[in-house]
Short mmCIF file of C-alpha atoms and ligand atoms in Angstrom, two decimals:
data_model
loop_
_atom_site.label_atom_id
_atom_site.label_comp_id
_atom_site.label_asym_id
_atom_site.label_seq_id
_atom_site.Cartn_x
_atom_site.Cartn_y
_atom_site.Cartn_z
CA UNK T 1 56.50 -14.57 1.50
CA UNK T 2 53.41 -15.62 1.02
CA UNK T 3 50.47 -15.42 -1.86
CA UNK T 4 47.18 -14.94 -1.86
CA UNK T 5 44.08 -14.86 -4.43
CA UNK T 6 42.03 -12.35 -5.61
CA UNK T 7 39.15 -14.21 -4.48
CA UNK T 8 39.74 -14.33 -1.17
CA UNK T 9 38.63 -17.84 -1.28
CA UNK T 10 41.92 -19.91 -1.18
CA UNK T 11 44.74 -20.84 0.76
CA UNK T 12 48.17 -18.82 1.01
CA UNK T 13 50.22 -20.68 -0.71
CA UNK T 14 54.37 -20.59 -0.70
CA UNK T 15 56.67 -18.87 -3.45
CA UNK T 16 57.43 -22.90 -4.71
CA UNK T 17 53.48 -23.34 -4.71
CA UNK T 18 52.64 -20.56 -6.75
CA UNK T 19 55.29 -21.42 -8.92
CA UNK T 20 53.77 -25.20 -9.47
CA UNK T 21 50.24 -24.34 -10.08
CA UNK T 22 47.61 -22.12 -12.42
CA UNK T 23 44.80 -20.52 -11.03
CA UNK T 24 44.00 -20.65 -7.63
CA UNK T 25 40.70 -23.11 -6.60
CA UNK T 26 38.62 -20.22 -5.95
CA UNK T 27 39.55 -19.10 -9.53
CA UNK T 28 41.56 -16.04 -8.85
CA UNK T 29 45.11 -15.34 -9.73
CA UNK T 30 47.92 -14.99 -7.05
CA UNK T 31 49.50 -11.96 -6.00
CA UNK T 32 51.79 -11.39 -2.97
CA UNK T 33 50.64 -10.96 0.64
CA UNK T 34 52.37 -7.61 0.95
CA UNK T 35 54.46 -5.90 -1.46
CA UNK T 36 58.00 -5.08 -0.69
CA UNK T 37 59.34 -1.47 -1.18
CA UNK T 38 62.64 0.15 -1.35
CA UNK T 39 63.77 3.26 -0.04
CA UNK T 40 65.10 6.30 -2.28
CA UNK T 41 68.44 5.47 -0.65
CA UNK T 42 68.52 1.73 -1.58
CA UNK T 43 67.43 2.32 -4.99
CA UNK T 44 70.09 4.62 -5.66
CA UNK T 45 72.95 2.21 -4.16
CA UNK T 46 72.02 0.25 -7.22
CA UNK T 47 72.85 2.35 -9.84
CA UNK T 48 75.90 0.69 -11.89
CA UNK T 49 74.47 -2.81 -11.13
CA UNK T 50 74.55 -5.87 -13.68
CA UNK T 51 70.76 -6.72 -15.15
CA UNK T 52 71.53 -9.97 -13.58
CA UNK T 53 72.57 -8.03 -9.94
CA UNK T 54 69.65 -6.11 -9.99
CA UNK T 55 67.27 -8.64 -10.70
CA UNK T 56 68.52 -10.39 -7.31
CA UNK T 57 67.70 -7.34 -5.42
CA UNK T 58 64.59 -6.60 -7.11
CA UNK T 59 62.90 -10.44 -6.93
CA UNK T 60 64.88 -11.20 -3.49
CA UNK T 61 61.93 -10.42 -1.05
CA UNK T 62 59.81 -12.84 -3.14
CA UNK T 63 60.98 -15.84 -3.23
CA UNK T 64 62.24 -15.13 0.66
CA UNK T 65 62.51 -18.41 2.41
CA UNK T 66 62.01 -20.34 -0.60
CA UNK T 67 65.36 -20.41 -2.18
CA UNK T 68 68.91 -19.43 -1.20
CA UNK T 69 70.47 -16.79 -2.03
CA UNK T 70 73.73 -18.25 -3.71
CA UNK T 71 71.10 -20.87 -5.47
CA UNK T 72 68.90 -17.68 -6.93
CA UNK T 73 71.95 -15.97 -8.56
CA UNK T 74 72.87 -19.26 -9.95
CA UNK T 75 69.47 -19.21 -11.58
CA UNK T 76 69.22 -16.10 -12.37
CA UNK T 77 72.51 -16.19 -14.24
CA UNK T 78 71.62 -19.09 -16.11
CA UNK T 79 68.01 -17.58 -17.02
CA UNK T 80 69.46 -14.68 -18.74
CA UNK T 81 72.86 -16.54 -20.38
CA UNK T 82 70.86 -17.22 -23.23
CA UNK T 83 70.72 -13.61 -24.28
CA UNK T 84 72.50 -12.51 -27.12
CA UNK T 85 73.33 -9.04 -25.73
CA UNK T 86 75.33 -8.65 -22.84
CA UNK T 87 72.97 -5.42 -21.12
CA UNK T 88 70.30 -8.18 -21.17
CA UNK T 89 67.98 -5.04 -21.81
CA UNK T 90 69.78 -2.41 -23.64
CA UNK T 91 68.44 1.21 -24.35
CA UNK T 92 68.17 3.13 -27.90
CA UNK T 93 67.46 6.72 -28.08
CA UNK T 94 64.50 7.51 -30.90
CA UNK T 95 64.13 10.83 -30.47
CA UNK T 96 64.73 13.91 -27.45
CA UNK T 97 64.42 11.90 -24.10
CA UNK T 98 62.51 9.27 -25.80
CA UNK T 99 63.98 5.57 -25.48
CA UNK T 100 63.33 2.13 -26.54
CA UNK T 101 64.18 -0.53 -24.13
CA UNK T 102 64.51 -3.65 -26.36
CA UNK T 103 63.39 -6.62 -24.64
CA UNK T 104 63.50 -8.82 -27.54
CA UNK T 105 67.25 -10.05 -27.16
CA UNK T 106 66.24 -13.50 -25.81
CA UNK T 107 66.52 -16.76 -27.81
CA UNK T 108 62.69 -16.32 -29.13
CA UNK T 109 62.91 -12.71 -29.91
CA UNK T 110 60.02 -11.56 -27.39
CA UNK T 111 59.82 -9.97 -24.13
CA UNK T 112 58.45 -13.06 -22.71
CA UNK T 113 61.50 -14.47 -23.00
CA UNK T 114 62.44 -12.41 -19.67
CA UNK T 115 59.93 -14.39 -17.51
CA UNK T 116 60.21 -17.94 -19.52
CA UNK T 117 63.61 -18.48 -19.17
CA UNK T 118 63.63 -17.08 -15.43
CA UNK T 119 60.56 -19.38 -14.93
CA UNK T 120 61.98 -22.54 -16.63
CA UNK T 121 64.77 -22.77 -14.18
CA UNK T 122 62.77 -22.26 -11.19
CA UNK T 123 60.68 -25.01 -11.75
CA UNK T 124 63.74 -27.40 -12.34
CA UNK T 125 65.26 -26.21 -9.51
CA UNK T 126 61.95 -27.31 -7.62
CA UNK T 127 61.23 -29.89 -9.61
CA UNK T 128 64.83 -31.68 -9.14
CA UNK T 129 64.83 -31.15 -5.27
CA UNK T 130 61.59 -32.83 -4.87
CA UNK T 131 62.10 -35.42 -7.27
CA UNK T 132 59.27 -34.74 -8.95
CA UNK T 133 57.64 -34.62 -12.67
CA UNK T 134 55.07 -32.08 -14.33
CA UNK T 135 53.21 -31.40 -17.21
CA UNK T 136 53.37 -28.00 -18.89
CA UNK T 137 50.36 -27.07 -21.18
CA UNK T 138 49.38 -24.27 -22.62
CA UNK T 139 47.90 -22.60 -25.99
CA UNK T 140 49.59 -19.90 -27.84
CA UNK T 141 48.47 -17.34 -30.80
CA UNK T 142 52.65 -16.96 -31.36
CA UNK T 143 55.05 -15.62 -28.55
CA UNK T 144 54.16 -17.19 -25.34
CA UNK T 145 54.68 -21.04 -27.21
CA UNK T 146 58.15 -20.31 -27.88
CA UNK T 147 59.15 -18.62 -25.01
CA UNK T 148 57.62 -21.34 -22.79
CA UNK T 149 59.50 -24.13 -24.98
CA UNK T 150 62.97 -22.60 -24.92
CA UNK T 151 62.46 -22.03 -21.08
CA UNK T 152 61.47 -25.62 -20.32
CA UNK T 153 63.13 -27.61 -23.65
CA UNK T 154 66.39 -28.45 -21.01
CA UNK T 155 64.70 -29.43 -18.03
CA UNK T 156 63.99 -32.86 -17.72
CA UNK T 157 61.13 -33.34 -15.07
CA UNK T 158 59.21 -31.40 -17.26
CA UNK T 159 56.78 -32.42 -20.48
CA UNK T 160 55.68 -29.73 -22.54
CA UNK T 161 52.96 -29.47 -24.85
CA UNK T 162 51.87 -26.65 -26.19
CA UNK T 163 48.64 -26.04 -28.32
CA UNK T 164 48.79 -23.79 -31.37
CA UNK T 165 45.70 -23.20 -34.21
CA UNK T 166 46.50 -24.67 -37.40
CA UNK T 167 47.50 -22.34 -39.62
CA UNK T 168 47.05 -19.36 -38.15
CA UNK T 169 50.26 -18.49 -36.64
CA UNK T 170 52.86 -16.93 -38.57
CA UNK T 171 55.64 -19.25 -39.97
CA UNK T 172 58.36 -17.38 -38.08
CA UNK T 173 56.26 -18.21 -34.79
CA UNK T 174 55.35 -21.66 -35.71
CA UNK T 175 58.93 -22.90 -36.66
CA UNK T 176 60.56 -21.32 -33.48
CA UNK T 177 58.40 -24.14 -31.69
CA UNK T 178 58.27 -26.85 -33.58
CA UNK T 179 61.78 -26.94 -34.92
CA UNK T 180 62.74 -27.52 -31.32
CA UNK T 181 63.24 -31.63 -31.77
CA UNK T 182 63.93 -32.12 -27.78
CA UNK T 183 62.29 -35.26 -26.28
CA UNK T 184 60.21 -33.55 -23.99
CA UNK T 185 58.59 -31.12 -26.29
CA UNK T 186 55.69 -31.47 -28.11
CA UNK T 187 53.86 -29.28 -30.26
CA UNK T 188 50.29 -29.47 -30.89
CA UNK T 189 48.61 -28.07 -33.98
CA UNK T 190 44.65 -27.98 -33.31
CA UNK T 191 42.39 -27.60 -35.89
CA UNK T 192 40.57 -24.40 -34.55
CA UNK T 193 41.48 -21.18 -33.33
CA UNK T 194 43.30 -19.86 -30.51
CA UNK T 195 40.10 -19.86 -28.17
CA UNK T 196 39.90 -23.53 -29.13
CA UNK T 197 43.10 -24.13 -27.67
CA UNK T 198 42.68 -22.23 -24.99
CA UNK T 199 39.59 -24.17 -23.55
CA UNK T 200 41.08 -27.22 -24.51
CA UNK T 201 43.79 -26.21 -21.75
CA UNK T 202 41.38 -24.82 -19.53
CA UNK T 203 39.29 -27.87 -19.57
CA UNK T 204 42.42 -30.14 -19.15
CA UNK T 205 43.58 -28.18 -15.87
CA UNK T 206 39.88 -28.52 -14.41
CA UNK T 207 39.90 -32.18 -14.66
CA UNK T 208 43.26 -33.75 -14.80
CA UNK T 209 42.85 -37.32 -14.47
CA UNK T 210 43.48 -37.90 -17.66
CA UNK T 211 47.79 -37.83 -16.68
CA UNK T 212 49.42 -40.36 -15.40
CA UNK T 213 49.49 -41.11 -11.79
CA UNK T 214 51.60 -38.48 -9.67
CA UNK T 215 51.64 -35.89 -12.39
CA UNK T 216 50.03 -32.18 -12.03
CA UNK T 217 49.41 -29.36 -14.70
CA UNK T 218 51.81 -26.43 -14.41
CA UNK T 219 50.64 -23.04 -15.89
CA UNK T 220 53.31 -20.95 -18.02
CA UNK T 221 51.03 -18.60 -19.39
CA UNK T 222 51.04 -15.23 -17.29
CA UNK T 223 48.37 -15.96 -14.75
CA UNK T 224 51.55 -17.47 -13.07
CA UNK T 225 52.97 -15.39 -10.90
CA UNK T 226 56.83 -15.61 -11.40
CA UNK T 227 56.80 -14.13 -14.56
CA UNK T 228 55.16 -11.07 -13.56
CA UNK T 229 57.90 -10.88 -11.06
CA UNK T 230 60.54 -11.14 -13.89
CA UNK T 231 59.08 -8.34 -15.46
CA UNK T 232 59.36 -6.11 -12.69
CA UNK T 233 63.39 -5.99 -13.21
CA UNK T 234 63.59 -4.12 -16.33
CA UNK T 235 61.49 -1.13 -15.08
CA UNK T 236 64.27 -0.87 -12.64
CA UNK T 237 67.14 -1.84 -14.76
CA UNK T 238 65.72 1.36 -17.13
CA UNK T 239 64.93 3.51 -14.69
CA UNK T 240 68.42 3.50 -12.63
CA UNK T 241 70.19 4.15 -15.80
CA UNK T 242 68.06 7.35 -16.92
CA UNK T 243 68.67 8.63 -13.67
CA UNK T 244 66.43 7.11 -11.08
CA UNK T 245 65.35 7.14 -8.00
CA UNK T 246 66.82 11.06 -8.11
CA UNK T 247 64.58 11.81 -11.34
CA UNK T 248 61.56 10.21 -12.61
CA UNK T 249 60.50 8.21 -15.35
CA UNK T 250 57.72 7.31 -17.96
CA UNK T 251 56.81 4.04 -19.36
CA UNK T 252 54.73 3.40 -22.45
CA UNK T 253 53.65 -0.29 -22.53
CA UNK T 254 52.40 -1.91 -25.36
CA UNK T 255 49.41 -4.22 -23.78
CA UNK T 256 47.68 -7.29 -24.35
CA UNK T 257 46.90 -9.47 -21.14
CA UNK T 258 48.04 -6.62 -18.38
CA UNK T 259 51.00 -8.43 -17.43
CA UNK T 260 54.05 -6.59 -18.10
CA UNK T 261 52.41 -2.94 -17.77
CA UNK T 262 51.56 -4.82 -14.06
CA UNK T 263 54.58 -4.93 -13.34
CA UNK T 264 55.40 -1.64 -14.11
CA UNK T 265 52.89 -0.75 -11.41
CA UNK T 266 54.35 -3.06 -9.16
CA UNK T 267 57.55 -1.10 -9.98
CA UNK T 268 56.00 1.92 -9.17
CA UNK T 269 54.85 0.80 -5.98
CA UNK T 270 57.63 -0.80 -4.50
CA UNK T 271 59.81 2.43 -4.98
CA UNK T 272 60.49 3.85 -8.60
CA UNK T 273 59.65 6.95 -9.24
CA UNK T 274 57.30 6.33 -12.18
CA UNK T 275 56.07 9.75 -13.49
CA UNK T 276 53.73 8.26 -16.33
CA UNK T 277 52.17 4.52 -17.10
CA UNK T 278 50.95 4.46 -20.21
CA UNK T 279 48.47 1.24 -21.33
CA UNK T 280 49.09 1.38 -25.09
CA UNK T 281 46.47 -0.83 -26.98
CA UNK T 282 45.88 -1.79 -30.71
CA UNK T 283 41.87 -1.74 -31.96
CA UNK T 284 41.33 -4.57 -29.43
CA UNK T 285 40.68 -1.82 -26.87
CA UNK T 286 38.85 -3.16 -23.83
CA UNK T 287 42.05 -1.46 -20.76
CA UNK T 288 41.92 2.22 -22.88
CA UNK T 289 37.98 1.77 -23.08
CA UNK T 290 37.90 1.27 -18.98
CA UNK T 291 40.07 3.76 -18.21
CA UNK T 292 39.08 6.49 -20.82
CA UNK T 293 35.09 5.94 -20.04
CA UNK T 294 34.81 3.08 -17.52
CA UNK T 295 33.69 0.31 -20.07
CA UNK T 296 34.79 -2.63 -19.50
CA UNK T 297 32.96 -4.50 -22.19
CA UNK T 298 33.94 -7.48 -24.29
CA UNK T 299 34.06 -6.45 -28.61
CA UNK T 300 34.79 -9.12 -31.07
CA UNK T 301 37.98 -10.05 -31.45
CA UNK T 302 39.81 -8.03 -34.53
CA UNK T 303 42.92 -9.60 -35.96
CA UNK T 304 45.68 -6.76 -36.12
CA UNK T 305 48.99 -5.90 -37.27
CA UNK T 306 50.14 -6.81 -33.64
CA UNK T 307 48.53 -10.25 -33.11
CA UNK T 308 50.12 -10.70 -29.67
CA UNK T 309 47.78 -7.97 -28.47
CA UNK T 310 44.74 -9.35 -29.67
CA UNK T 311 42.76 -9.95 -26.75
CA UNK T 312 39.36 -9.35 -25.98
CA UNK T 313 39.99 -9.59 -22.13
CA UNK T 314 42.88 -9.07 -20.14
CA UNK T 315 43.32 -11.81 -17.36
CA UNK T 316 45.95 -9.87 -15.55
CA UNK T 317 43.60 -7.15 -15.34
CA UNK T 318 41.97 -8.84 -12.00
CA UNK T 319 45.45 -8.45 -10.15
CA UNK T 320 45.01 -4.90 -10.83
CA UNK T 321 41.19 -4.55 -9.64
CA UNK T 322 42.06 -6.81 -6.60
CA UNK T 323 44.53 -3.10 -5.55
CA UNK T 324 41.69 -1.05 -6.61
CA UNK T 325 39.10 -2.54 -4.69
CA UNK T 326 41.21 -2.51 -1.49
CA UNK T 327 41.87 -6.11 -1.87
CA UNK T 328 38.62 -6.95 -1.07
CA UNK T 329 38.21 -10.46 -2.69
CA UNK T 330 34.23 -10.74 -1.98
CA UNK T 331 33.90 -7.41 -4.41
CA UNK T 332 35.95 -9.15 -6.86
CA UNK T 333 34.41 -12.56 -6.96
CA UNK T 334 31.08 -10.00 -7.74
CA UNK T 335 32.67 -8.59 -9.90
CA UNK T 336 33.95 -10.88 -12.27
CA UNK T 337 30.11 -12.50 -11.84
CA UNK T 338 28.89 -9.44 -13.18
CA UNK T 339 31.72 -9.62 -15.89
CA UNK T 340 29.94 -12.74 -17.07
CA UNK T 341 27.61 -10.99 -18.97
CA UNK T 342 30.16 -9.33 -20.78
CA UNK T 343 30.49 -6.17 -19.12
CA UNK T 344 31.51 -4.96 -15.58
CA UNK T 345 31.33 -1.04 -14.70
CA UNK T 346 34.23 0.37 -12.13
CA UNK T 347 33.05 1.80 -9.07
CA UNK T 348 34.09 5.65 -8.98
CA UNK T 349 36.72 5.10 -6.24
CA UNK T 350 38.48 2.36 -8.10
CA UNK T 351 38.09 3.99 -11.51
CA UNK T 352 39.99 7.51 -9.79
CA UNK T 353 42.72 5.41 -8.58
CA UNK T 354 43.34 3.30 -12.11
CA UNK T 355 43.48 6.94 -13.24
CA UNK T 356 45.97 8.18 -11.17
CA UNK T 357 48.12 4.93 -12.45
CA UNK T 358 47.69 4.91 -16.00
CA UNK T 359 47.52 6.62 -18.88
CA UNK T 360 45.65 4.68 -22.37
CA UNK T 361 45.82 4.95 -25.70
CA UNK T 362 44.51 2.82 -28.70
CA UNK T 363 46.29 2.39 -32.06
CA UNK T 364 44.89 1.70 -35.56
CA UNK T 365 46.73 -0.63 -37.75
CA UNK T 366 47.18 2.09 -40.41
CA UNK T 367 48.84 4.71 -37.40
CA UNK T 368 51.04 1.59 -36.58
CA UNK T 369 52.32 1.54 -39.95
CA UNK T 370 52.49 5.08 -40.00
CA UNK T 371 54.88 5.12 -36.97
CA UNK T 372 56.90 2.20 -38.15
CA UNK T 373 57.58 4.37 -41.31
CA UNK T 374 57.72 7.65 -39.75
CA UNK T 375 60.59 6.23 -36.98
CA UNK T 376 62.47 4.73 -39.37
CA UNK T 377 63.01 7.63 -42.02
CA UNK T 378 63.79 9.50 -38.79
CA UNK T 379 66.47 7.51 -37.24
CA UNK T 380 66.95 4.57 -39.37
CA UNK T 381 65.47 2.28 -36.40
CA UNK T 382 63.18 -0.36 -37.38
CA UNK T 383 60.52 -0.99 -34.65
CA UNK T 384 57.74 -3.93 -34.78
CA UNK T 385 54.21 -3.39 -35.13
CA UNK T 386 53.28 -3.73 -31.40
CA UNK T 387 56.34 -1.58 -30.14
CA UNK T 388 55.12 1.30 -32.93
CA UNK T 389 51.89 1.29 -30.84
CA UNK T 390 53.82 2.25 -27.54
CA UNK T 391 55.68 4.45 -29.56
CA UNK T 392 52.68 6.14 -31.29
CA UNK T 393 50.75 6.06 -27.54
CA UNK T 394 53.97 7.56 -25.99
CA UNK T 395 54.05 10.83 -28.41
CA UNK T 396 50.12 11.46 -28.32
CA UNK T 397 49.57 11.31 -24.31
CA UNK T 398 52.97 12.51 -22.78
CA UNK T 399 52.46 14.70 -20.33
CA UNK T 400 56.43 16.31 -19.68
CA UNK T 401 59.15 16.87 -22.13
CA UNK T 402 61.51 17.01 -19.65
CA UNK T 403 61.21 13.32 -18.18
CA UNK T 404 62.60 10.57 -20.07
CA UNK T 405 59.88 8.32 -21.87
CA UNK T 406 61.02 4.47 -22.12
CA UNK T 407 58.89 2.74 -24.95
CA UNK T 408 59.20 -0.90 -24.09
CA UNK T 409 60.04 -2.38 -27.45
CA UNK T 410 58.19 -5.96 -26.87
CA UNK T 411 59.48 -7.92 -30.36
CA UNK T 412 62.01 -7.60 -32.69
CA UNK T 413 61.17 -6.51 -36.28
CA UNK T 414 61.75 -9.77 -37.89
CA UNK T 415 58.92 -11.92 -36.09
CA UNK T 416 56.89 -9.64 -37.79
CA UNK T 417 58.04 -9.45 -41.48
CA UNK T 418 54.32 -9.30 -43.16
CA UNK T 419 53.55 -5.50 -40.90
CA UNK T 420 56.93 -4.21 -41.89
CA UNK T 421 56.47 -4.83 -45.40
CA UNK T 422 53.33 -3.30 -45.74
CA UNK T 423 54.72 -0.79 -43.26
CA UNK T 424 56.14 -0.20 -46.65
CA UNK T 425 59.60 -1.16 -45.60
CA UNK T 426 61.95 -1.99 -49.18
CA UNK T 427 63.57 -4.71 -47.56
CA UNK T 428 62.47 -7.84 -44.95
CA UNK T 429 64.22 -7.32 -41.31
CA UNK T 430 66.83 -9.54 -40.92
CA UNK T 431 66.45 -12.68 -38.70
CA UNK T 432 69.15 -12.32 -35.96
CA UNK T 433 72.54 -14.64 -36.70
CA UNK T 434 71.44 -17.83 -34.31
CA UNK T 435 68.21 -18.12 -36.30
CA UNK T 436 69.38 -17.69 -40.19
CA UNK T 437 68.66 -21.18 -40.77
CA UNK T 438 65.35 -21.69 -39.25
CA UNK T 439 63.30 -21.65 -42.60
CA UNK T 440 65.84 -24.69 -43.29
CA UNK T 441 65.16 -26.45 -40.15
CA UNK T 442 63.43 -30.08 -39.42
CA UNK T 443 59.86 -29.18 -38.25
CA UNK T 444 57.98 -32.09 -36.04
CA UNK T 445 54.22 -31.30 -34.85
CA UNK T 446 51.26 -33.23 -34.56
CA UNK T 447 47.66 -31.80 -35.95
CA UNK T 448 44.92 -32.77 -34.17
CA UNK T 449 41.35 -32.48 -34.48
CA UNK T 450 39.16 -29.89 -32.32
CA UNK T 451 38.36 -32.88 -29.58
CA UNK T 452 39.18 -32.85 -26.03
CA UNK T 453 39.61 -36.50 -25.93
CA UNK T 454 42.08 -36.52 -28.42
CA UNK T 455 44.26 -33.88 -26.96
CA UNK T 456 44.23 -35.75 -23.71
CA UNK T 457 45.05 -38.92 -25.15
CA UNK T 458 47.98 -37.50 -26.75
CA UNK T 459 49.34 -36.17 -23.48
CA UNK T 460 48.98 -39.26 -21.59
CA UNK T 461 50.32 -41.16 -24.16
CA UNK T 462 53.65 -39.22 -24.60
CA UNK T 463 54.47 -38.03 -21.01
CA UNK T 464 57.65 -39.87 -20.59
CA UNK T 465 58.19 -42.15 -18.23
C1 PLP V 501 52.85 -11.01 -24.75
C2 PLP V 501 52.99 -9.76 -25.77
C3 PLP V 501 52.58 -8.55 -25.69
C4 PLP V 501 51.21 -8.17 -24.67
O1 PLP V 501 51.87 -8.50 -23.16
P1 PLP V 501 51.03 -8.56 -21.86
O2 PLP V 501 51.81 -8.63 -20.76
O3 PLP V 501 50.13 -9.61 -22.46
O4 PLP V 501 50.02 -7.16 -21.66
C5 PLP V 501 52.77 -7.29 -26.67
N1 PLP V 501 53.61 -7.37 -27.65
C6 PLP V 501 54.31 -8.49 -27.41
C7 PLP V 501 55.45 -8.81 -28.99
C8 PLP V 501 54.28 -9.83 -26.85
O5 PLP V 501 54.62 -10.88 -27.35
#
């Protein structure tokens, strides 16, 4: 399988090359040159497979030619061995034909573990094979950093540097990163906000001359194709559990950077009969405005109870636009050029196609809290604020009651105790057993000024020989 850039001006890459890079040199994002599809008979034959077996079947065409079957099976087995639940992605019922897909059973309690546990093992595999060492550098507002650190902490050939805004991530989130004391893990608390962190990382990717000889940077944010690929699997897993492919399925997805729901779109194109795909946003609703009224314009960032969805612009939407514009790289270059002014307008045919695939809905903090309370009152099941947004969007926009509605639970409620408290829950949600001592563990991190030289010097000085 080859991978091409959404902006049409970068050379096609192999799977291995695409995993070991960031943005394409033309500024675009990599997507598979052709999308594999599965027949109804093929999908039906997967009923009853374990998560790992299914993962192998769904992802195999994407890695074809790059990793042997036996090795890929081993990588998948290792990636999901850290999950606390044998089902890996269990389903829980919360109302008639309404299901929660618990994607928070991984080591950091958010769905990002699905992609980053796999990515860590993929990187480890390629780097060992090539006898190569790389530097992972990333910015986080919370969940990505800890999931990336958990994914890379055991990789000898990686040094990982994660920047978070000093004093601006929750204590659970900070401790999940800073209590990992592995010798290849470096946490930088930057004196600035998330955008400042991201700008430092972007600038470093743009000019990597500060790195020691022979090292390169690898991206672990959702521009990395392998992250999207890993997320396709659980759509098939939930679908098969609820009767697909003989019965259609609907999904509601709490959305920020559009990585998770883009994987759902791909699952549909690959053959899973998805009747409805709901983009659920908080009040940072650029995607909801785009789908509902063709208003794709940047608004001021709002801080909400669902911080992992607090974004102004969804970077993975470019992958979607590429398909909506018939894979015309020059059209995407033009759109992105227009968007520099702060807004873009989709052409009519692209908008109507987007509306065939997606329903969208935006949820305020107040309604998010009401939903947490309501679901708890009726089921004693506690939602985290991100998941609550998906459930609310599903309940408001659902087209057919006879089709199972799967709401993706993107985080464990114990990660966001403040929101749960505000929703009027008397007791804080309890951290899972393996994290009980999180608040007692030693932390290690370095506070740095908002100064690119200081950050790059720190990285260069700490990269292991
Ligand atoms: C990252 C994240 C999201 C948003 O996912 P995208 O792929 O960026 O759309 C939603 N919920 C939680 C808990 C997250 O960590």
